[in-house]
mmCIF file of C-alpha atoms in Angstrom:
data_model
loop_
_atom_site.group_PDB
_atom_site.id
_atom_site.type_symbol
_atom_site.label_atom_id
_atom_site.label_comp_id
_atom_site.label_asym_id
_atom_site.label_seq_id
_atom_site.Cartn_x
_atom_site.Cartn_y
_atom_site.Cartn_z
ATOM 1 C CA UNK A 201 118.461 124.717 151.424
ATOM 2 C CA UNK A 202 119.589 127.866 152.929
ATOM 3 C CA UNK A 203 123.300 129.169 152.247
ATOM 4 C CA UNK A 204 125.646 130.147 154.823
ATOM 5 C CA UNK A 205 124.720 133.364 156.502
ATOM 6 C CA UNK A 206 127.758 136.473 157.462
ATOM 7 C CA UNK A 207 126.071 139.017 159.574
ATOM 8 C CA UNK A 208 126.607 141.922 159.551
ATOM 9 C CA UNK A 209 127.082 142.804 156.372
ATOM 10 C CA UNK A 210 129.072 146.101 156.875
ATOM 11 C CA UNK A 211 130.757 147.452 159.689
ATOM 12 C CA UNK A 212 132.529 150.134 160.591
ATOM 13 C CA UNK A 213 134.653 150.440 163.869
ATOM 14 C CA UNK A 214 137.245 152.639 165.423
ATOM 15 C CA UNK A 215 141.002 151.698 166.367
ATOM 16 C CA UNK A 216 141.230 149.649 169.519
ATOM 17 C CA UNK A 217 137.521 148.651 169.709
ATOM 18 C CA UNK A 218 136.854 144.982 169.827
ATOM 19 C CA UNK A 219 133.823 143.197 167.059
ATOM 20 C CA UNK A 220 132.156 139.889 166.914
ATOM 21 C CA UNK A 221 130.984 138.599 163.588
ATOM 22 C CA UNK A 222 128.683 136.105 163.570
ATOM 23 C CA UNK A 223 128.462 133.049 160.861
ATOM 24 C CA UNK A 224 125.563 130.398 160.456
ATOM 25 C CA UNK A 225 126.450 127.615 158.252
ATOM 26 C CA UNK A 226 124.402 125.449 156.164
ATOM 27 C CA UNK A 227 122.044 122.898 157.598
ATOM 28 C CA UNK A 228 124.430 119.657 158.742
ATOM 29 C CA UNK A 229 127.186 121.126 158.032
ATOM 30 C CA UNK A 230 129.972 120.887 161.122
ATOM 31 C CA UNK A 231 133.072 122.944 160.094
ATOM 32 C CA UNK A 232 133.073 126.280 160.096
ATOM 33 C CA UNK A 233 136.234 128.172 158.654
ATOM 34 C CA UNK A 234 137.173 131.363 158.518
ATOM 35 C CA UNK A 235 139.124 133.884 156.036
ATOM 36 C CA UNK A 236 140.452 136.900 155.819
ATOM 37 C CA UNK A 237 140.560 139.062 152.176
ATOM 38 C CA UNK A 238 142.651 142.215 151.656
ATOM 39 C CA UNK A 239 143.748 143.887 148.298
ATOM 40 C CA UNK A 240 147.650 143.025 149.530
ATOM 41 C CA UNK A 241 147.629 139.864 151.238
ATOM 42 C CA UNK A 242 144.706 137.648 149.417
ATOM 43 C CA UNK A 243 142.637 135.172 151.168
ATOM 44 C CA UNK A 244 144.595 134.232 154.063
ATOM 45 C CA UNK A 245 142.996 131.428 156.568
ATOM 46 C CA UNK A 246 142.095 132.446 160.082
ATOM 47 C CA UNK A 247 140.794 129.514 161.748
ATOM 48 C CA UNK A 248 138.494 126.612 161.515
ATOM 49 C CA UNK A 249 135.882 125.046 163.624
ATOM 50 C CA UNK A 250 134.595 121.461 164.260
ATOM 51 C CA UNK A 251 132.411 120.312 166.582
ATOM 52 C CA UNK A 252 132.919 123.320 168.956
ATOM 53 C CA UNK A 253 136.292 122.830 168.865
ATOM 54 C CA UNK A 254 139.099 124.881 167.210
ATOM 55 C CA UNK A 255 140.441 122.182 164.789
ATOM 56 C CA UNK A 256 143.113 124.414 162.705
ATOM 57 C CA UNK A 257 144.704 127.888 162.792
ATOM 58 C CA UNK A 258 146.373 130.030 160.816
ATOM 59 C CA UNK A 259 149.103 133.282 161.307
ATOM 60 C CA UNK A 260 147.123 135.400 162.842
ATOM 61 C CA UNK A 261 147.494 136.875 165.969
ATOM 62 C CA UNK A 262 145.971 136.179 169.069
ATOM 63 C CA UNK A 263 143.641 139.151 168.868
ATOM 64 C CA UNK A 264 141.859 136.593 166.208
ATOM 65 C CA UNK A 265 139.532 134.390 168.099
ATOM 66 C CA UNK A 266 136.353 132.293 167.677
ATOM 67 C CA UNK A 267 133.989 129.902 168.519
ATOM 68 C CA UNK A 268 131.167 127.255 167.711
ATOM 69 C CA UNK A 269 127.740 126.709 169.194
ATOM 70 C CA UNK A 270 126.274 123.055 169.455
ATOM 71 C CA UNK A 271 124.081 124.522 166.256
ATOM 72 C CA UNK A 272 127.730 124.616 164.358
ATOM 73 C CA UNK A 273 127.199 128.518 164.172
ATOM 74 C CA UNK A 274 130.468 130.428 164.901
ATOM 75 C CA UNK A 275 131.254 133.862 166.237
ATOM 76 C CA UNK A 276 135.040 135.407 165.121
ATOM 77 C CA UNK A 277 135.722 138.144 167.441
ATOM 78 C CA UNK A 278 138.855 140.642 166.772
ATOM 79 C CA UNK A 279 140.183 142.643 170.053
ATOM 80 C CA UNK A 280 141.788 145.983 169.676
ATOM 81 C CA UNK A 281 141.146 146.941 166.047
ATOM 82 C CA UNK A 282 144.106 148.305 163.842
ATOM 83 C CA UNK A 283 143.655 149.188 160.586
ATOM 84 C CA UNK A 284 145.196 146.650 158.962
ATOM 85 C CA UNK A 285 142.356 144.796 160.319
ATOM 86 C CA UNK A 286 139.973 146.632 157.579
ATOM 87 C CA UNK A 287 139.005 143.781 155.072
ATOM 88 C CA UNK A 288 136.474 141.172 153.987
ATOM 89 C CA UNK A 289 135.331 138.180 156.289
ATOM 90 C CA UNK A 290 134.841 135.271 154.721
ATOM 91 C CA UNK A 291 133.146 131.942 156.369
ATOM 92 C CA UNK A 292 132.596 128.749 154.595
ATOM 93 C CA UNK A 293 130.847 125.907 155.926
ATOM 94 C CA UNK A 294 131.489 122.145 154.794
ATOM 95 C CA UNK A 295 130.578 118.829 156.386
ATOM 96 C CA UNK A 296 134.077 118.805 157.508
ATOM 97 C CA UNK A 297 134.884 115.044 156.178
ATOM 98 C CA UNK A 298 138.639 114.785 155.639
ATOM 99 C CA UNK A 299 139.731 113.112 152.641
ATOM 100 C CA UNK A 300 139.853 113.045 148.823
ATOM 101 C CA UNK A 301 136.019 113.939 148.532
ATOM 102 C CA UNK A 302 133.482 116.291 147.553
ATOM 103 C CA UNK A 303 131.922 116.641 150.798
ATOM 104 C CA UNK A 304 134.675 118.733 151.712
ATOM 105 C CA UNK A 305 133.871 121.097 149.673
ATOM 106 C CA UNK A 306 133.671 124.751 151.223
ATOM 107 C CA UNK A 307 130.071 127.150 150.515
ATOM 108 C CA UNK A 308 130.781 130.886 151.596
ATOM 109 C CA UNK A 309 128.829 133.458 152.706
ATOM 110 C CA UNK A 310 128.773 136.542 151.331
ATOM 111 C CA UNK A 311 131.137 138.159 154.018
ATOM 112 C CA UNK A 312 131.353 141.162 156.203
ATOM 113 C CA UNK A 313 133.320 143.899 155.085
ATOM 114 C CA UNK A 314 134.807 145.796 158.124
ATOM 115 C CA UNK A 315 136.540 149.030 158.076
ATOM 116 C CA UNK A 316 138.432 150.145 160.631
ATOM 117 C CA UNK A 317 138.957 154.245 161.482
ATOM 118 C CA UNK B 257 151.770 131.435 152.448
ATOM 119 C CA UNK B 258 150.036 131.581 148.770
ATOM 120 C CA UNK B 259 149.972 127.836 147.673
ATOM 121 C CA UNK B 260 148.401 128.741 143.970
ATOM 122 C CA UNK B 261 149.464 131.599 142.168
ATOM 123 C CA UNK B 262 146.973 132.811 139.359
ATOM 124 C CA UNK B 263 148.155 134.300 136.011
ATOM 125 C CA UNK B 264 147.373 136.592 134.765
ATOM 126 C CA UNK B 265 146.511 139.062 137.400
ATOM 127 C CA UNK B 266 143.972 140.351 134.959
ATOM 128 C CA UNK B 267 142.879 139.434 131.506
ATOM 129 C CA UNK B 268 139.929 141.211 129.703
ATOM 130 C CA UNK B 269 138.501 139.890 126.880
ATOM 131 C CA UNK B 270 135.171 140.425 124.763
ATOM 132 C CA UNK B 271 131.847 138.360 124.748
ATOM 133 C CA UNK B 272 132.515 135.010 123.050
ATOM 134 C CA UNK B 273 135.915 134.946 123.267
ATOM 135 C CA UNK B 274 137.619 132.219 125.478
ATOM 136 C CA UNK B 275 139.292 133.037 128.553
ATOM 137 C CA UNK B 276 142.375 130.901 130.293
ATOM 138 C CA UNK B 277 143.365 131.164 133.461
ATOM 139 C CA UNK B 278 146.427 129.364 135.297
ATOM 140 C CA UNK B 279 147.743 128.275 139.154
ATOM 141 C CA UNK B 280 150.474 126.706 139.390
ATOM 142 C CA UNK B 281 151.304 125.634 143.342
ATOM 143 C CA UNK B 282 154.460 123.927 145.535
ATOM 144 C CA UNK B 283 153.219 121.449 147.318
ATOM 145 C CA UNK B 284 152.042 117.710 146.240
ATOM 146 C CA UNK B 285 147.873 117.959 146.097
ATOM 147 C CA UNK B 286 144.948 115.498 146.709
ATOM 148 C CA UNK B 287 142.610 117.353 144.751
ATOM 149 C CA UNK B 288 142.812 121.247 143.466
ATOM 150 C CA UNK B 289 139.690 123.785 143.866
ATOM 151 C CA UNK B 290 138.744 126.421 141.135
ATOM 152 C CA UNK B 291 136.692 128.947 143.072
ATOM 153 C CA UNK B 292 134.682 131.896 141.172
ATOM 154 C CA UNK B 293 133.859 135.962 143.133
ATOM 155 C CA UNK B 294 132.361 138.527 142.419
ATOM 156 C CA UNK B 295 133.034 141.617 143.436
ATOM 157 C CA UNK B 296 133.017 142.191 147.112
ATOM 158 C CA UNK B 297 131.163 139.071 147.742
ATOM 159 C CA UNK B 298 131.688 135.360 148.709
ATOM 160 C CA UNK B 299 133.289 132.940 146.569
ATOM 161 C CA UNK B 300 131.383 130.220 144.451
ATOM 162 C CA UNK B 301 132.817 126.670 144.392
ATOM 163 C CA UNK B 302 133.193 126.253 140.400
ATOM 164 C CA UNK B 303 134.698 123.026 139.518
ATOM 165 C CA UNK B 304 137.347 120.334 142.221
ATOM 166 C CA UNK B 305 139.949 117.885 140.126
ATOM 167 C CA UNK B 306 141.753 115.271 141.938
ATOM 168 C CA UNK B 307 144.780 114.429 141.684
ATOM 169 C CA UNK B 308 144.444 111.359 139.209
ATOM 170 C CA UNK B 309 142.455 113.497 136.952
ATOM 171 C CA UNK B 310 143.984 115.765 134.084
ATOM 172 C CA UNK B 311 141.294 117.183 132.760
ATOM 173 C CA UNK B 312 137.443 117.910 134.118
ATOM 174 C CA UNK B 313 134.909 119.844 132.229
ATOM 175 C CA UNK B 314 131.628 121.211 133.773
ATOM 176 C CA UNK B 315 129.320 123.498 131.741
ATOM 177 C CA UNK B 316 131.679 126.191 129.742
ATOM 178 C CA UNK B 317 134.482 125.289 131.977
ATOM 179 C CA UNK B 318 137.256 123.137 131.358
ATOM 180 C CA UNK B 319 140.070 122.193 134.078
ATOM 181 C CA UNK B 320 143.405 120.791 133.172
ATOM 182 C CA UNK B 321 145.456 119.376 135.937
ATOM 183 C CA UNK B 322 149.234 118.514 135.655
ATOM 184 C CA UNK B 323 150.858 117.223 138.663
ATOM 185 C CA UNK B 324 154.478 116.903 137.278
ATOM 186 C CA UNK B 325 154.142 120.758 136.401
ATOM 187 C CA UNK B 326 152.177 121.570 139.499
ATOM 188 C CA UNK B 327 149.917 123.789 137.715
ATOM 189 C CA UNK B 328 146.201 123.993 136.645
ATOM 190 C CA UNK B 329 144.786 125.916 134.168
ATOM 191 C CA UNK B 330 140.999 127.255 134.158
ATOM 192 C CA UNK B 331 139.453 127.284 130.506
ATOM 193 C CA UNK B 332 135.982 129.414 130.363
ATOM 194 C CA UNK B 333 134.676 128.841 126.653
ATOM 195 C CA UNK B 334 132.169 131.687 124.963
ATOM 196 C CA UNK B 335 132.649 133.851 127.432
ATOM 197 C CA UNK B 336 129.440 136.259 128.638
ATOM 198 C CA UNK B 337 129.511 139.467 130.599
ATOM 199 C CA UNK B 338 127.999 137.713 133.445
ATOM 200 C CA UNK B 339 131.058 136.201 133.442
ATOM 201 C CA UNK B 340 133.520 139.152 134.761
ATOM 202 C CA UNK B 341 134.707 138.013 138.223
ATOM 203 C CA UNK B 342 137.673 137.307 140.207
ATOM 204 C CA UNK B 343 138.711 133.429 139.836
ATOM 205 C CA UNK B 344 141.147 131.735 142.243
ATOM 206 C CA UNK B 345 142.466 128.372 142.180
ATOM 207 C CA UNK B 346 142.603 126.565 145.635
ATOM 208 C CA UNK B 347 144.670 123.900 147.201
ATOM 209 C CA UNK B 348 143.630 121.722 150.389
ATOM 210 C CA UNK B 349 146.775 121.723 153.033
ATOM 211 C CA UNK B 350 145.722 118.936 155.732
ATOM 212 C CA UNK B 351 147.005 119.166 159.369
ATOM 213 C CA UNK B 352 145.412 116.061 161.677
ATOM 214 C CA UNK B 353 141.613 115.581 160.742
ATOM 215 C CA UNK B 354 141.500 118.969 159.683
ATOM 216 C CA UNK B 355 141.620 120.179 156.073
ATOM 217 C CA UNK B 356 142.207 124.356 154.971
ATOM 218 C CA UNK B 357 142.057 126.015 151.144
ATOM 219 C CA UNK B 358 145.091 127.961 150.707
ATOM 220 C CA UNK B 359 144.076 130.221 147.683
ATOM 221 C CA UNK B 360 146.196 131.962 145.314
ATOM 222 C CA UNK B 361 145.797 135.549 144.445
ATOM 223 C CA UNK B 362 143.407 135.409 141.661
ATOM 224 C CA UNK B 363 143.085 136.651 137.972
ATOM 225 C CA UNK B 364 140.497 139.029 137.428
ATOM 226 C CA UNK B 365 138.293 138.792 134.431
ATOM 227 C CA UNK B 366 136.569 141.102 132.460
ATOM 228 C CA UNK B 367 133.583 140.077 129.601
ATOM 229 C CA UNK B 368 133.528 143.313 127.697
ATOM 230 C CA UNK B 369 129.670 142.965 126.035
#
């Protein structure tokens, strides 16, 4: 079974420039979240899809934004780069079952790492 | 906000040696999340303890739960150098059907060979 996928790996973008990162999640699994990881903050959630449809958010502004295809893949898109935007993307996918159970148990990818100039 | 908090920050330690690693966190839990990453890249799901559990061993690793403390402690026994990672404990903060990890800030480990 094929992990979740983060492409692109690396990127590197300029202040005020816009990206799209692109996540495909693991065969039958619906949710799609999000993270972002920085040396000062930590792993800080960003959003998290289900079903196409934005099912939680976190503290991040509305230059954050994303979406799900009927596959379950999910785009995050950032507007207007600053550099405090520089950091690791993280995606996880799970089946998105809430409760006490192990299906909700989150797989990662292995990121994007975006730097912003 | 930071749910768990990992300490130490760091620890470094040499081959064989055990390594302990503890979150505590604020908030009342259904289950707790012990998540493993190496550097630069995506974290590994290690080891999940509910609630009702104290203590949950998988492999080398041993997880201790204690509600009434609100803290959870990470044991990795005979440690190897393929070992050295970043290792952050994870909670699960629900809002309607929708469920997001809130991780702490990690210890870093180093296996000295």
């Amino acid at each position: 079974k094929a992990g979740v996928t983060q492409t692109p790996r690396y990127l590197i973008k300029t202040r005020g420039q816009q990206v799209t990162l692109s996540c495909s999640p693991i065969s039958g699994h619906r949710s799609v979240s999000w993270y972002q990881q920085t040396p000062g903050q930590g792993l800080q959630f960003l959003f998290e899809y289900f079903s196409e449809t934005q099912r939680n958010k976190g503290n991040f502004p509305g230059r954050f934004s994303g979406r799900q295809f009927s596959n379950s893949r999910s785009e995050m898109n950032v507007s207007t780069l600053e550099l405090g935007d520089s950091a690791l993307y993280l995606c996880a996918s799970s089946f998105g079952v809430s409760g006490n159970r192990a299906k909700n148990i989150q797989y990662f990818g292995a990121g994007t790492r975006l730097s912003v100039l | 906000s930071q749910q768990g908090e990992e300490d130490p920050q760091a620890l470094s330690i040499q081959e064989g040696e055990n390594a302990t690693m503890n979150c505590s966190y604020k908030t009342s839990i259904n289950n707790l999340q012990w998540y493993r990453q190496n550097s630069g890249r995506g974290l590994v799901h290690l080891i999940l303890i509910r609630s009702n559990e104290r203590e949950k061993h998988s492999g080398r690793l041993r997880v201790t739960l204690d509600t009434s403390k609100k803290s959870s402690s990470l044991l990795i026994t005979a440690s190897r150098a393929a070992d050295t990672a970043s290792y952050f404990c994870a909670t699960v903060q629900r809002q309607g059907g929708s469920e997001k990890l809130v991780f702490g800030k990690g210890t870093k480990l180093t296996v000295n060979p």
